[in-house]
Short mmCIF file of C-alpha atoms in Angstrom, two decimals:
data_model
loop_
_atom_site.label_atom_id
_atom_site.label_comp_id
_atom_site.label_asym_id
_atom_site.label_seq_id
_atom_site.Cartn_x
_atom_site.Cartn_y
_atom_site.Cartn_z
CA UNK A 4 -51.40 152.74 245.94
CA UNK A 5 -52.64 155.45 243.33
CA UNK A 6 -52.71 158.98 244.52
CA UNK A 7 -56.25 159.97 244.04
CA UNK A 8 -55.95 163.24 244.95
CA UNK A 9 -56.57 165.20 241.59
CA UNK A 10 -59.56 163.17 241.09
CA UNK A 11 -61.25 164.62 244.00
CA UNK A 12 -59.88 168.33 244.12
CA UNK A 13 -60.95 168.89 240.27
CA UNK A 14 -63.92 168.02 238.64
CA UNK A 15 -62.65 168.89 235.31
CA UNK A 16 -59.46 166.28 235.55
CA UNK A 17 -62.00 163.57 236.71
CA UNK A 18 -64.11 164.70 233.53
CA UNK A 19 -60.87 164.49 231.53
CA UNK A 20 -60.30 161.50 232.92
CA UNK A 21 -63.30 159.41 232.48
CA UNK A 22 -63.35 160.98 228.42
CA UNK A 23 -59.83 159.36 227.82
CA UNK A 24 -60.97 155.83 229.51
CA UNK A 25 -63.46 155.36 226.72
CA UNK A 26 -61.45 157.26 223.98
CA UNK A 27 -58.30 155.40 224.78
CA UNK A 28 -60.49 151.80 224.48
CA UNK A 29 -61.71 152.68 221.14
CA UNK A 30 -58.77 154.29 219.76
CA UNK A 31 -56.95 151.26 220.58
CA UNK A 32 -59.28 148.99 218.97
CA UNK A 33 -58.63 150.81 215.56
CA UNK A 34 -54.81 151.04 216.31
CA UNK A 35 -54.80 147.58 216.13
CA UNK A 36 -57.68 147.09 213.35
CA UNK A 37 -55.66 149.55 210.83
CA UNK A 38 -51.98 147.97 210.51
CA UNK A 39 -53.57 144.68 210.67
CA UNK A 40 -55.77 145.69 207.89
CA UNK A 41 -52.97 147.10 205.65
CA UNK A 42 -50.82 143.43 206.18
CA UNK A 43 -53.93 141.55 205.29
CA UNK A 44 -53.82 143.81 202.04
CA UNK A 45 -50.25 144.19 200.92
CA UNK A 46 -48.28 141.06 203.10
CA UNK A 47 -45.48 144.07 203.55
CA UNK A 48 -43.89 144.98 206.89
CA UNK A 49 -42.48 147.96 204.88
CA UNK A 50 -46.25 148.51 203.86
CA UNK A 51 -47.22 149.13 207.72
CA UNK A 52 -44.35 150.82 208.43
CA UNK A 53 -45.08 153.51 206.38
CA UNK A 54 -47.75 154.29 208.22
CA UNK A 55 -45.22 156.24 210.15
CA UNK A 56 -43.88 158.16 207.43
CA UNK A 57 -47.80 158.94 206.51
CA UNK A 58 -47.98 159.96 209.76
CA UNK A 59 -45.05 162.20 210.17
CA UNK A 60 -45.92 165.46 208.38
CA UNK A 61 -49.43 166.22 209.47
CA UNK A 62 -48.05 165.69 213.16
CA UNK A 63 -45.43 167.85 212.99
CA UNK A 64 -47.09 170.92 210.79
CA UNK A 65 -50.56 170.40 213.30
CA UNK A 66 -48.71 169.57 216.11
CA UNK A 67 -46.78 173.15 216.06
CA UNK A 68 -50.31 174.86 214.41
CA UNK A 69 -52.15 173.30 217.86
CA UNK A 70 -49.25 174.49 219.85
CA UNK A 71 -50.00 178.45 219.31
CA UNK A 72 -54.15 177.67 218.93
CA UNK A 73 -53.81 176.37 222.13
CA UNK A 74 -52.42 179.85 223.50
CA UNK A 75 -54.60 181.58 221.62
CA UNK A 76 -58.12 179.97 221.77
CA UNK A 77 -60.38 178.13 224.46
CA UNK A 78 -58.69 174.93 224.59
CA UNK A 79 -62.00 173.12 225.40
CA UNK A 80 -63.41 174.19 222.00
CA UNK A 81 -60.20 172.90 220.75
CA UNK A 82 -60.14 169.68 222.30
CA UNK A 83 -64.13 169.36 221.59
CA UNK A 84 -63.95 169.49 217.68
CA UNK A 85 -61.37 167.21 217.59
CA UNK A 86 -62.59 164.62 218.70
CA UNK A 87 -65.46 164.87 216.44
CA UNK A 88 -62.89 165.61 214.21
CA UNK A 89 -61.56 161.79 214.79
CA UNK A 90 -64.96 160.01 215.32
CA UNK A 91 -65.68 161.11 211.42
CA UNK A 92 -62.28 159.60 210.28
CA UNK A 93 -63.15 156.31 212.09
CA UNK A 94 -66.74 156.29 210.03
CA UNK A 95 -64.88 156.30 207.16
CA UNK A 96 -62.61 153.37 208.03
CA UNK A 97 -65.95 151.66 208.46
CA UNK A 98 -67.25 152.56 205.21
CA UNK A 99 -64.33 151.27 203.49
CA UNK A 100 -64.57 148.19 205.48
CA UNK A 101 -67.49 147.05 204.32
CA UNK A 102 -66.76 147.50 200.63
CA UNK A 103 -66.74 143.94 198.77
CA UNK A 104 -62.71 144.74 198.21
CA UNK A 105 -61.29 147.42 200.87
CA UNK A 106 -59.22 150.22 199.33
CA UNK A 107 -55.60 150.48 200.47
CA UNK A 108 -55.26 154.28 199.85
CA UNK A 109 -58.05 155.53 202.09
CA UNK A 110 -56.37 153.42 205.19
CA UNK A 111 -52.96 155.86 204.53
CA UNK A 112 -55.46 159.37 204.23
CA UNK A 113 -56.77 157.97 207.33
CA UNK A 114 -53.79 157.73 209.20
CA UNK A 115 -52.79 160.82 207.73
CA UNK A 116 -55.93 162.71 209.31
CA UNK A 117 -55.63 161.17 212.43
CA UNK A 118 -52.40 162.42 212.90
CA UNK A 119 -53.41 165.73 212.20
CA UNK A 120 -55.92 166.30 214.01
CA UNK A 121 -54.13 164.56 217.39
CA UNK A 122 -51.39 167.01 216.63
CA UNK A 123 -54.16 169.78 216.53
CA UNK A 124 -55.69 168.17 220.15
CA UNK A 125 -52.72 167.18 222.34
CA UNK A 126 -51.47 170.77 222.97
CA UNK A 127 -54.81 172.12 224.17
CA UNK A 128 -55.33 168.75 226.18
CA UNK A 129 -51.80 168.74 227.88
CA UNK A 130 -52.00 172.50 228.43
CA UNK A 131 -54.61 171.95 230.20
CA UNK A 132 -53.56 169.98 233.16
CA UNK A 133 -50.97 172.39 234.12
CA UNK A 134 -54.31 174.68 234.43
CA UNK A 135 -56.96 172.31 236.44
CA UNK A 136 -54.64 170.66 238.63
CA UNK A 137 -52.93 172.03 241.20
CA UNK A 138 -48.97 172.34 241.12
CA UNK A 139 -47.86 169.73 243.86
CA UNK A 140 -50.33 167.19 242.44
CA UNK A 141 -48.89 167.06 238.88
CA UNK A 142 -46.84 163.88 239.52
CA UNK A 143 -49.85 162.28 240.63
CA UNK A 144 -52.33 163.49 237.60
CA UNK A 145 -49.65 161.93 235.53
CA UNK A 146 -49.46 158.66 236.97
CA UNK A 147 -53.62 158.73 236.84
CA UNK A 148 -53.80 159.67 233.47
CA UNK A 149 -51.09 156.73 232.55
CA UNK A 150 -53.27 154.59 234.26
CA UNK A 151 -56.13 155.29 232.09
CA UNK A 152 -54.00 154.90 229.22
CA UNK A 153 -53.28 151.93 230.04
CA UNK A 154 -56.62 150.44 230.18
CA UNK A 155 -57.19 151.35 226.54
CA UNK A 156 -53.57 149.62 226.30
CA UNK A 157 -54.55 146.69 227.25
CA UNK A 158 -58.74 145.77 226.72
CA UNK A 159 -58.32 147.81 223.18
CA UNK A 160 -55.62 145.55 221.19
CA UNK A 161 -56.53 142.01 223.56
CA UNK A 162 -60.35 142.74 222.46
CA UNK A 163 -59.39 144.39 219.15
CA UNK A 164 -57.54 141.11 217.94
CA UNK A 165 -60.36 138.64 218.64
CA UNK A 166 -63.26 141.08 217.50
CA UNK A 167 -60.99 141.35 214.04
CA UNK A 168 -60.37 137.79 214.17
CA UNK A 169 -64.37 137.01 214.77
CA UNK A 170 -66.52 139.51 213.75
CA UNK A 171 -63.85 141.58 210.94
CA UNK A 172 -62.34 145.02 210.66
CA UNK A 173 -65.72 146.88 210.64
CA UNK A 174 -67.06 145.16 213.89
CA UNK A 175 -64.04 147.08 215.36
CA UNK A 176 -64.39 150.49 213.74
CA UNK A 177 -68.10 150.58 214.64
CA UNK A 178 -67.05 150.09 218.17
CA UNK A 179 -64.46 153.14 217.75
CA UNK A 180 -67.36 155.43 216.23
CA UNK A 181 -69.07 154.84 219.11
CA UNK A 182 -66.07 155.44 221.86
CA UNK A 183 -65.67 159.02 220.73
CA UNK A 184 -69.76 160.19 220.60
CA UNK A 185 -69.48 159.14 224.52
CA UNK A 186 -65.99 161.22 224.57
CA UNK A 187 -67.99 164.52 222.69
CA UNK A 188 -70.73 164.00 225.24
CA UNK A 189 -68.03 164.19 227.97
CA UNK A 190 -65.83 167.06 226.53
CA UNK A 191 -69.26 169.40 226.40
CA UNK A 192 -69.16 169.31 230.21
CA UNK A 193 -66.14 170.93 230.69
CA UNK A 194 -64.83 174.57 231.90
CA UNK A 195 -64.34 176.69 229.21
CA UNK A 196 -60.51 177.42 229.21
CA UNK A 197 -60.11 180.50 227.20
CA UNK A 198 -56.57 182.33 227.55
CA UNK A 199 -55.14 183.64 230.76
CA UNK A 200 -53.82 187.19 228.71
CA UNK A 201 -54.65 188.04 225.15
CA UNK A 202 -52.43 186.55 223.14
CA UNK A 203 -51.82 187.20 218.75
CA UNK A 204 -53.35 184.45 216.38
CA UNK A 205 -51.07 181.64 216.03
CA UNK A 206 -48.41 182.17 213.59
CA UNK A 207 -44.90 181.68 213.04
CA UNK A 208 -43.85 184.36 215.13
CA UNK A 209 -45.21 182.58 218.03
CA UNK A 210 -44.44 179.40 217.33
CA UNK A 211 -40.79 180.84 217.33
CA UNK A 212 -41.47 182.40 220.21
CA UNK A 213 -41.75 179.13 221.94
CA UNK A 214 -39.27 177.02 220.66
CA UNK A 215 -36.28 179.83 221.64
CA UNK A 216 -37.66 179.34 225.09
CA UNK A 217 -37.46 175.68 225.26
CA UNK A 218 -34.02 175.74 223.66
CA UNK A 219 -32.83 178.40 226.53
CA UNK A 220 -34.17 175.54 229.03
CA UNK A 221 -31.26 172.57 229.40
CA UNK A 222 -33.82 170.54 230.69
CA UNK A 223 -36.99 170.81 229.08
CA UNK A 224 -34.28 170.05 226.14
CA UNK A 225 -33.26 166.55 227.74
CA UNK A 226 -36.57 165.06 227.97
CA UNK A 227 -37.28 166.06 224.26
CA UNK A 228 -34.29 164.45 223.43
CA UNK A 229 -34.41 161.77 225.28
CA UNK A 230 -37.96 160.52 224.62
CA UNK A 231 -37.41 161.27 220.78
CA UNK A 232 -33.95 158.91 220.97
CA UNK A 233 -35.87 156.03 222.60
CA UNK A 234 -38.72 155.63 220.57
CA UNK A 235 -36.99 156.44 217.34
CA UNK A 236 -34.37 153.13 217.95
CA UNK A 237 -36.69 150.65 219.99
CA UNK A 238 -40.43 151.55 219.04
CA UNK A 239 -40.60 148.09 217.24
CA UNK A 240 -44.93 147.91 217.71
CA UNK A 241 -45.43 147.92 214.00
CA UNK A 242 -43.37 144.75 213.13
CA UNK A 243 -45.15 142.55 216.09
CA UNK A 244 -47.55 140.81 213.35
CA UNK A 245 -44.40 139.90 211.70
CA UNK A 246 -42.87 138.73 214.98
CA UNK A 247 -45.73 136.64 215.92
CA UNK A 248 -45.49 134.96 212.91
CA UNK A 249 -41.78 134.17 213.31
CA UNK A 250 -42.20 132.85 216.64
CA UNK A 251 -45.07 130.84 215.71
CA UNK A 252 -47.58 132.64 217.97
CA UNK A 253 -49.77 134.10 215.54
CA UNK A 254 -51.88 134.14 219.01
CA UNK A 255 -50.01 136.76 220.89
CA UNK A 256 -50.51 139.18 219.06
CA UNK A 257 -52.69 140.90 221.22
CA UNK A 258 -50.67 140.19 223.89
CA UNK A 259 -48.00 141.58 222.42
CA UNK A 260 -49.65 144.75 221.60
CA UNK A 261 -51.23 144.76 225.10
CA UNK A 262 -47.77 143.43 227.69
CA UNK A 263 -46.53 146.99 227.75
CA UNK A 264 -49.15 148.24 229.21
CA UNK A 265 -49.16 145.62 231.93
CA UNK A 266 -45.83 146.39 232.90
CA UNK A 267 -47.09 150.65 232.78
CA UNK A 268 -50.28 149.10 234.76
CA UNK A 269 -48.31 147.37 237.81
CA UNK A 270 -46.29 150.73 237.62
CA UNK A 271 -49.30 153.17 237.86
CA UNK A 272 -51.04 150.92 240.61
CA UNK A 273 -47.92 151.32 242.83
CA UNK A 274 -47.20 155.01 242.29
CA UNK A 275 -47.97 156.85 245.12
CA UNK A 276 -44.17 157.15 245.82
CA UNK A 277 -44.05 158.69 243.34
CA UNK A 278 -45.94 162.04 244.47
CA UNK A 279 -42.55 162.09 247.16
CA UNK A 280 -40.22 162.26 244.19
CA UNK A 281 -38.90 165.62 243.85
CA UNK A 282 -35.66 164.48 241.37
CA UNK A 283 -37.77 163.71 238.01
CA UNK A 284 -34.96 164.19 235.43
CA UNK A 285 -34.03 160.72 237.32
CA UNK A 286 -37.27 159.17 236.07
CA UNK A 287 -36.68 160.21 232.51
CA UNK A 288 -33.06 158.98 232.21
CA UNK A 289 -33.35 155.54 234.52
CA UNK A 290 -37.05 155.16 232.69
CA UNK A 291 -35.68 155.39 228.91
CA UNK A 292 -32.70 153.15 229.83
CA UNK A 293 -34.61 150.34 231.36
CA UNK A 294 -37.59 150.56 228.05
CA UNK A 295 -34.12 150.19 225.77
CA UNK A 296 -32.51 147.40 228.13
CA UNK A 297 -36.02 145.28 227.42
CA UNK A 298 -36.29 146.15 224.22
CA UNK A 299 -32.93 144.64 223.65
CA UNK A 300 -33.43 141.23 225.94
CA UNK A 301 -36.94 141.35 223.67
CA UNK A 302 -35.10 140.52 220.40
CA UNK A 303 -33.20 138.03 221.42
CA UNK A 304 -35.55 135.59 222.76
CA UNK A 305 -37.01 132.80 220.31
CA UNK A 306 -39.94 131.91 222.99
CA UNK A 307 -42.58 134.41 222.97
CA UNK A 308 -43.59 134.31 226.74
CA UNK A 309 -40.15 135.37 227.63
CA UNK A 310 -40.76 138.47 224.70
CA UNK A 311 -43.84 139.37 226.58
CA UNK A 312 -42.40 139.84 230.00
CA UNK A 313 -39.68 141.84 228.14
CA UNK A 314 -42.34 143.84 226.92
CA UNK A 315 -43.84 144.26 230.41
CA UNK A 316 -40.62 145.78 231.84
CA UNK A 317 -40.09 148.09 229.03
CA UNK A 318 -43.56 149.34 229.38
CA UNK A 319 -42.75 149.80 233.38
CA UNK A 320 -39.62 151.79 232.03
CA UNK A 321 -41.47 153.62 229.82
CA UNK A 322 -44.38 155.21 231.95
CA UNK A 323 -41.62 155.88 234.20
CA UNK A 324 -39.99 157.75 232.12
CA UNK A 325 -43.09 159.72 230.65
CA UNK A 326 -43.93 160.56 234.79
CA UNK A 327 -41.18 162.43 234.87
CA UNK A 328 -41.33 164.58 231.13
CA UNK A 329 -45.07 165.38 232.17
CA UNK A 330 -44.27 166.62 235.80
CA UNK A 331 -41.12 168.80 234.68
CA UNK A 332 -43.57 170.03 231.77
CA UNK A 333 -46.42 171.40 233.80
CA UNK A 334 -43.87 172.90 237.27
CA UNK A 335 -41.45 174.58 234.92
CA UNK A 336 -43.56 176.39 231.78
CA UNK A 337 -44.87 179.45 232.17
CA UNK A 338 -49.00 179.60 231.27
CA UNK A 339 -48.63 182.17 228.37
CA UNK A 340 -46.35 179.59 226.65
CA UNK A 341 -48.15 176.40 227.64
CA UNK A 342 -49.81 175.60 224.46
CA UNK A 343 -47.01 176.27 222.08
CA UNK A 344 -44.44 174.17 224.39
CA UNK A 345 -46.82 171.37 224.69
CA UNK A 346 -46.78 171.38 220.58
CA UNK A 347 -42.90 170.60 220.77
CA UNK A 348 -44.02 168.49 223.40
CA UNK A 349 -46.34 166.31 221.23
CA UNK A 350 -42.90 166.31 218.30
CA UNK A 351 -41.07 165.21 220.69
CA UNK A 352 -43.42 161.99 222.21
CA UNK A 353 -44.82 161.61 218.64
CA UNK A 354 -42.35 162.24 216.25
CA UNK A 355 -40.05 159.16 217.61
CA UNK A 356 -42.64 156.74 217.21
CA UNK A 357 -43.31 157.37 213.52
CA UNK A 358 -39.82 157.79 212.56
CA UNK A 359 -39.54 154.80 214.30
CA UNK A 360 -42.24 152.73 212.74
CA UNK A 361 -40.41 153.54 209.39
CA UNK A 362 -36.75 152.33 210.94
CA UNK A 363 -38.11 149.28 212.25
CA UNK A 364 -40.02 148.27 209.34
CA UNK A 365 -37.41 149.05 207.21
CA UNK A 366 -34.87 147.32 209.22
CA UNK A 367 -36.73 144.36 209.62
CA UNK A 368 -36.97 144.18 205.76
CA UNK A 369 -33.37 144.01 205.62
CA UNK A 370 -32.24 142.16 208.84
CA UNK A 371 -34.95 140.33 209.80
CA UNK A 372 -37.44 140.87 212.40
CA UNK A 373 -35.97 139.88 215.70
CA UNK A 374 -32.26 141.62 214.58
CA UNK A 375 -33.89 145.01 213.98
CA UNK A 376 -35.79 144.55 217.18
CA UNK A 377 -32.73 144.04 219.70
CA UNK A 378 -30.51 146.44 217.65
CA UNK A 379 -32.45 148.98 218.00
CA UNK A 380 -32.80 148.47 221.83
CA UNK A 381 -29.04 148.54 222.28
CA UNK A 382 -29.10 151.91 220.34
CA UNK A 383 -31.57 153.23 222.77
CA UNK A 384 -29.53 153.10 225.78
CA UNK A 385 -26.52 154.19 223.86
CA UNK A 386 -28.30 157.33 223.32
CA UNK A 387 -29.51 158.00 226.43
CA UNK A 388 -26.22 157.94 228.15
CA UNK A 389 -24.96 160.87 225.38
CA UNK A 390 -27.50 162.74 226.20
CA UNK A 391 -27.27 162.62 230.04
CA UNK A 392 -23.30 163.09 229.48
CA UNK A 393 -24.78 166.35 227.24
CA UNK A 394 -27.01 167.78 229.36
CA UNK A 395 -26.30 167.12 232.86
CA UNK A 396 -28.48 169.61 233.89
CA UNK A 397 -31.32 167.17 233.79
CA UNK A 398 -30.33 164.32 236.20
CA UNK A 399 -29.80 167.33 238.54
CA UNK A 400 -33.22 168.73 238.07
CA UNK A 401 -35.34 169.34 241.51
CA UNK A 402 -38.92 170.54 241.93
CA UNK A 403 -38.05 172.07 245.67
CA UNK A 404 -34.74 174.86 243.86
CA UNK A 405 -35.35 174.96 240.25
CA UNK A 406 -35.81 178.56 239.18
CA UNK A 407 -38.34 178.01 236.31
CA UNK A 408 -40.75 175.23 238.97
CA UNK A 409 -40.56 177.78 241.60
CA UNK A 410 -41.78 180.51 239.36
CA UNK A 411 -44.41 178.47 237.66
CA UNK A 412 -45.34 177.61 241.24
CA UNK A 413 -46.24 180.98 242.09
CA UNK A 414 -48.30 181.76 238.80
CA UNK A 415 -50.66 179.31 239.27
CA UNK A 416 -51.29 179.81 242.33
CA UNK A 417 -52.21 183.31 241.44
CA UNK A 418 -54.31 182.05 238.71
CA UNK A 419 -58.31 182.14 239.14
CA UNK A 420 -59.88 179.05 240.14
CA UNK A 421 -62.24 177.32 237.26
CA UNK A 422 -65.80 177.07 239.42
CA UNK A 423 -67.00 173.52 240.08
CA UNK A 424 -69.55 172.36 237.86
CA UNK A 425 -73.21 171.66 239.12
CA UNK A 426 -73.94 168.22 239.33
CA UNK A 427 -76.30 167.00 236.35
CA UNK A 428 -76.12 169.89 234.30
CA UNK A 429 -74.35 171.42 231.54
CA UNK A 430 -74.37 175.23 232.38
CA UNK A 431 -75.20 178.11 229.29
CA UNK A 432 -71.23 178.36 228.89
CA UNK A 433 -71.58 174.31 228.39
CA UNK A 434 -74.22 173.73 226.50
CA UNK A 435 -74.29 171.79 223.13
CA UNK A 436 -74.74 174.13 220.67
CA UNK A 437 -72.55 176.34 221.81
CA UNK A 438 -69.82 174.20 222.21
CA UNK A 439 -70.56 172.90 218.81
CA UNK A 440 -70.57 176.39 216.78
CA UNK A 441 -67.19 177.51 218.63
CA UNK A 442 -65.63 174.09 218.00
CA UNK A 443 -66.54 173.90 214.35
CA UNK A 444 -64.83 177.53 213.89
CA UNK A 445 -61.76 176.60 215.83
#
């Protein structure tokens, strides 16, 4: 079973927690609702796939931006305006919705936004678990917060493709608008989390400052690589309509959307082993090669119930994999550098995917769905054995010796503990306005 310890010894990770269980569900609903929107309107899988390349620059110019705010700012405030941030961008897929013909461009600007501001969010909000939870439990926050990703993964596309299918587009933005007022609500209750020093304004400088550490680090530099190689070659999500339709299961596609995260879900409900783990650079590598592997077996079936169980392994593979990026991550970087190396952090998780939107709608174009499917599966675990054969240094990586999780070890515990908030009430650091002044600002 689940390790539930981080859930009881912080109140802000079970805060955190409960805020991504109804963000996830509604982000997933439009994640669904958007491409599905843009094939209705153009009939073009290299229409949807350039979502990705949309996608790519705000991500990696805010991604690098939230990096060094995160260092620099309270990451609460960051992570609070944000999502407000987000909820506005989904009101505007609704208005657009509704319109007697729906615009294409606004659907790109969307995507566009959305990508910015995650890149803006996901520093302060991964920085931040290497702050609230304690060192030893990291493993185990991981596998929890997969878990909750998961459930988004799998009630957001199987409910996002009937409400489409039944009640249109806008039924499912609406639903979105409303996921992330509940996720504001949530996010005011939080610690503040200003900086643990004072640190510059973000700028180049810093941001520099941050990548020359994670290029000194032989391991932190595997599981950028490796993640990045894997999702660039077999992230083939944004070609499924297209796949339905060529196995003549226009009726999976929710499924199909949603298997993964069955596979990460039977994964995260049997992880307490994994808090015993102490080799994680094993999880990345054996993780990454088993998502490729399924990938692979994915494209070559022409029945889609074997494709979905495909699906369901590679998702297993894949949450395995991200267990062990996230516990390496939070034992091994120093606090003062947290926010900018969770920037490169959200490149290198982030950066794959859209790149790898654009390959396999592009590919698919040109090859045919199913072809650039297992192809890019079979590059996947070609790449992942280069880079273990490169960088060794990661297979070999151990929470109990490793200089940099020893040292981070001792920090934290050092570090002040946040106080527990009182039950039913916000606190004057907490409180709406506040929150909603600083956030605005940041």
């Amino acid at each position: 079973m689940p390790d539930l310890t981080p859930l009881r010894s912080s109140a802000d990770f079970r805060l955190l927690w409960l805020q991504g269980v109804v963000t996830y569900f509604g982000s997933f609903m439009a994640l669904i609702a958007l491409p599905l929107q843009i094939k209705e309107l153009t009939g073009s899988p290299l229409a949807v796939g350039a979502m990705g390349a949309v996608e790519l620059v705000p991500l990696i110019v805010f991604g690098l931006y939230g990096g060094a705010l995160a260092d620099a700012v309270d990451r609460r405030k960051v992570i609070l305006g944000t999502e407000a941030g987000l909820g506005l961008l989904a009101l505007v897929l609704l208005v657009n919705a509704v319109l007697p013909d729906p615009l294409l461009w606004p659907l790109y600007l969307v995507a566009g936004g959305v990508s910015a501001l995650a890149g803006l969010q996901r520093p302060a909000l991964d920085s931040l678990m290497a702050r609230i939870v304690p060192h030893d439990q990291q493993t185990a926050a991981a596998a929890l917060n997969a878990l909750r990703w998961q459930f988004g993964a799998i009630t957001g596309p199987a409910v996002a493709g009937l409400v489409v299918a039944y009640a249109g587009h806008a039924t499912a933005y609406s639903v979105t608008i409303v996921t992330f007022a509940v996720s504001v609500l949530l996010c005011l209750r939080l610690t503040p989390a200003p900086p643990v020093r004072e640190n510059a304004k973000p700028s180049l400088r810093g941001i520099a400052e941050g990548a020359a550490y994670a290029w000194s680090r032989p391991v932190l530099l595997g599981t950028y690589a490796v993640d990045m190689v894997a999702m660039f070659f077999a992230f083939p999500n944004t070609i499924f309509p297209f796949l339905a339709d060529e196995l003549d299961a226009e009726w999976s596609l929710g499924l199909m959307y949603a298997a993964g995260s069955v596979g990460s879900l039977l994964l995260g409900l049997t992880s307490g082993w994994t808090s015993r783990v102490r080799r994680h650079g094993l999880f990345v590598v054996f993780g990454a090669a088993v998502w490729g592997l399924a990938i692979a077996a994915a494209g070559w079936f022409a029945s889609v119930w074997p494709v979905l169980v495909c699906l369901a392994v590679a998702g297993a593979g894949d949450t395995l994999s991200g267990l062990g990026r996230s516990t390496i991550w939070n034992q091994t970087i120093p606090e003062e550098l947290r926010g900018r190396l969770a920037g490169i952090e959200v490149l290198s998780y982030s950066v794959g995917p859209q790149l790898g939107q654009v390959r396999a709608g592009a590919m698919a174009g040109w090859t045919g769905t199913r072809t650039a499917i297992w192809s890019g599966g079979v590059a996947c675990v070609a790449s992942v054995a280069l880079l273990t054969t490169a960088l060794p240094k990661l297979l070999t990586y151990d929470s109990r010796t490793d200089e940099d999780a020893v040292r981070r070890r001792a920090q934290q515990q050092a570090l002040p503990r946040s106080p527990e908030p009182e039950s039913g009430s916000l606190g004057p650091e907490a409180s709406p306005s506040g929150a909603g002044s600083g956030a605005s600002g940041d």
